[in-house]
Each structure stands twice: as structure tokens, then as C-alpha cells.
Amino acid sequence: MFCGSAPVENCIEPDFTVRGSHEWDRELRPDERRETLFTPARFRYQNQPVKDPTVVRDDPEWPLASYWPVYVSNFMVNNWIEESDDYSLKYWYTQVSDFFAYKGFQTRMIYFHLLDTEYLRVQKKNSLIEALVYFGSEEEAERAIATCHRCQYFGHWLNVFPGRTPEHFCNERAVRLVKKSGQVAESFLENCLNPFGKVELIIRHAEGNILVQFETKEDMLKALPSQNTWKPILLNGPVRIQRFLESDVKMGIKWASESQEGFLDQRPRSKVLQYFEDGIHPIVENTWTRFDVPKISKGIKNEKRSRKMRQSLLSKRKRIKRHYEKVMKTEEYQKMSEEEKRALTEELSNKYGFNPFAPKKPRGHPNCLTPRQKQASVLKSVNWLLRQNGKPTLTKADQRKERDKALRIVRAQNKQQKI
């Protein structure tokens, strides 16, 4: 409260060392945190915006030159929306801006890259998105990177990097993991590797192409032999961490700004924006903080449910088929005429939806690898990597033994921590 005014309970006392402090003379609600006051937004952004000189040099007319983007990936959304549904896209805007507001950052514009249809299929299954999030100053963008990178959001580790300048992997302790149909979320893979070697960064570049950087080279050599589904490939030359930068998606941003009204004038929702205007730390929904392990998306849950139903139907079909295989061997069936057999086949096909007397068909493509062959191929790549670094190679039994040993150690450590 101001000097000389009547005492007001729980009133915001202005800090006269901060410009705009006289705007804070209002009562705080019980859910507002007094200790997290900061400069009101109207005073933080009243100076002339500073344009990025690198952007101005390359494209003087670029409308976002005065905003500073960060690249965000592995962000889980509550509901998946279709690309053409611009109205529903606002729910994504709200969710992302609320997260940064919770951390104390006001977003200025958010661009979701939805033009990569193949990659979008993987994102949809895991409900994980990537975006360019713009802030009002370079300092705020840098603080957002320092604060939010590797934060957990619904249990998934966020990747937050500069949105204009490329960052590269350290090739000595980074590796590319390849799998033909690898749609598993990155955080689940990280949790599988972490007991054996500490993961520093994990990011997906394509459906079956995940890049992992470990804290040390030893961590990498310990973690990779623990799994038998992803084939490791060493990195050659500089490999960019961000899947895309602003320069890669300029056409998409231009298209969005032309097709969506007010696209370049995005702001947090009015209630959150008012907190920033008053210089109070925004109070937003934070259920995402309760997740210590990655949340499973609806797409994964539906797939598991469908797989379970499919397996149940297949097992039922196998039981029926085995029963009628025995029937075919009986004398009664052997004595039946061809017409009677056809009539019986037609009756059973109508009853069960398939012909139980039909011979078995070969499964899969003749050139398709079996699960054992795939595991052997992965082990071969792991052994090559170990030989390159002067480490002893592993057999399949050694791989299982080392994995079980490491897991026992991790479980024992977890029990001690709980005690």
C-alpha cells in the first residue's frame, strides 16, 4: 500500500525500485502468490521492440523480426485436433501459453507446424506436438530456454531450444536410434535407457529415427546394449538438434498468417494476460505437474484396446480352427460327399465369418525379418559400436544378463531412497 494510506490486509506493496510499481496497489486474492511479483507487462514492453539483426539482414519485411522464437518439442496436448480446424487450434494455443505463463513467461505468438503429414501421424498417435513459441525480447526467450528445457510436462521431457539459430549434437556421446516402425514416445524410450546410462537429450526427427545424447560416452556405451529393438548408428558431421527452425517454416507461417485472422496478434487468454498486466505471477491449471512418469496418450490407449480385442478374436478363431481340424480327421467327415462338405463349409462360414476348413496361409512377407532376426541385427550394430570403442562384445545371453543385473541395482537403489 502507499505511504500514509489506511492499512489494507494482504495488499500489494509497491517496490519503488521497479518502474510501474504504483500499478500494484490492489488486493491479492487468497490464491495469488505475493512473493512472485514482477514488473507489469505494460512497462516491460513499452520500449521500442528490438528486431533481430540477422532476420532484418536476410528479410527486412519479415513481420516477426521483433519477436524471438524458441523451438519446443515433445509437448503433450490433452486433445488432438485436425489440421483444418482453426477454432480448435486455440486449445493448443491456450495449453502452451498457460504452461509458459506458469513459468512466468508471456508468449507473443505460437506456430504449430502441421504441414509434415508423415511426421504428424506419429505426433497424433502420441499426442505430442512441436512448435515455435515467440517472446517479446531476446532476454525473455533465453530465460525461457534456461527455465523450461528438460522440464516434465505430463511426465514427458520437454526440449526447448533457440528457434532461429541451430544447435548441434555432440557426436562423441550421441547416437541415432533407428527402427522400421518406431512410434513409441521419446520419453518412454528415455526411461528404458536411463537406468543404464544417463540421457541428456532425446528428440525425434522422423517416425523411426530418434537421436539421443548421453551425459558421457560411458553412459552411451552402457545404455545401448541394454535394449534390443533400436539399431544404433553413429553420427557423422554436424547434426542439428532442432527438427526445424523459423527459416524452414517461413512459408507455413505466411500461409497461417494469411488464412487465420489475428494470427500475428496472439496473446494469452484474457485472464492470464491480466495477471501479466498487473505484474502478478499467473495462476493457471497445473495438473501436468502431478505426473512423474509419461502420460499415455488416447491414441496409444485405443491402439492397445484394439490390439487386445484383435488378439482375443484371433485366439477364438484358432480354437475354432483346431476343433474343425480334428473334425476333418474323423471317419464321419471322410464319408461325406463333396456337396455335403461344401454345404457344411458354407454353413460354418456364415456362422463364424471365416472358413475353418481353409488351409493356413503363410504369414508376412517372405523377405520380412522375424523378431529374432531383428534383435540379432540390433545386437550386431551394438557390438560394432562396442568394438569401435574398445569394449568387449556381447552375446544375446550376455545382453540379457547385463540388463537384469543393472535393473536389480536400480531397484535396490530405489528401495533405499524410499526408506
Short mmCIF file of C-alpha atoms in Angstrom, two decimals, residues 33 36 38-39 41 44-45 97-107 135 140 143-144 147-148 272 276 280-284 288:
data_model
loop_
_atom_site.label_atom_id
_atom_site.label_comp_id
_atom_site.label_asym_id
_atom_site.label_seq_id
_atom_site.Cartn_x
_atom_site.Cartn_y
_atom_site.Cartn_z
CA ARG A 33 1.17 -15.51 -4.57
CA THR A 36 6.14 -13.77 -7.12
CA PHE A 38 7.34 -8.86 -11.18
CA THR A 39 7.27 -5.85 -13.48
CA ALA A 41 3.73 -6.25 -18.79
CA ARG A 44 8.16 -4.41 -19.75
CA TYR A 45 7.07 -3.98 -23.35
CA SER A 97 0.77 -20.32 -23.38
CA ASP A 98 -0.56 -21.42 -19.97
CA PHE A 99 2.49 -23.62 -19.45
CA PHE A 100 4.87 -20.75 -20.14
CA ALA A 101 2.70 -18.42 -18.05
CA TYR A 102 3.06 -20.84 -15.15
CA LYS A 103 6.82 -20.43 -15.55
CA GLY A 104 6.42 -16.64 -15.68
CA PHE A 105 6.74 -16.01 -19.43
CA GLN A 106 4.26 -14.21 -21.66
CA THR A 107 4.01 -15.71 -25.13
CA PHE A 135 8.54 -13.98 -26.92
CA GLU A 140 12.94 -13.48 -22.23
CA ARG A 143 15.35 -17.28 -19.89
CA ALA A 144 12.53 -19.45 -21.22
CA THR A 147 13.98 -22.43 -17.33
CA CYS A 148 11.82 -24.78 -19.39
CA VAL A 272 -3.77 -14.77 -17.80
CA PHE A 276 0.82 -10.06 -16.57
CA ILE A 280 1.39 -10.91 -10.69
CA HIS A 281 2.58 -14.43 -11.37
CA PRO A 282 -0.26 -16.04 -13.39
CA ILE A 283 -2.35 -18.74 -11.73
CA VAL A 284 -3.17 -21.43 -14.26
CA TRP A 288 0.58 -31.68 -15.55
#
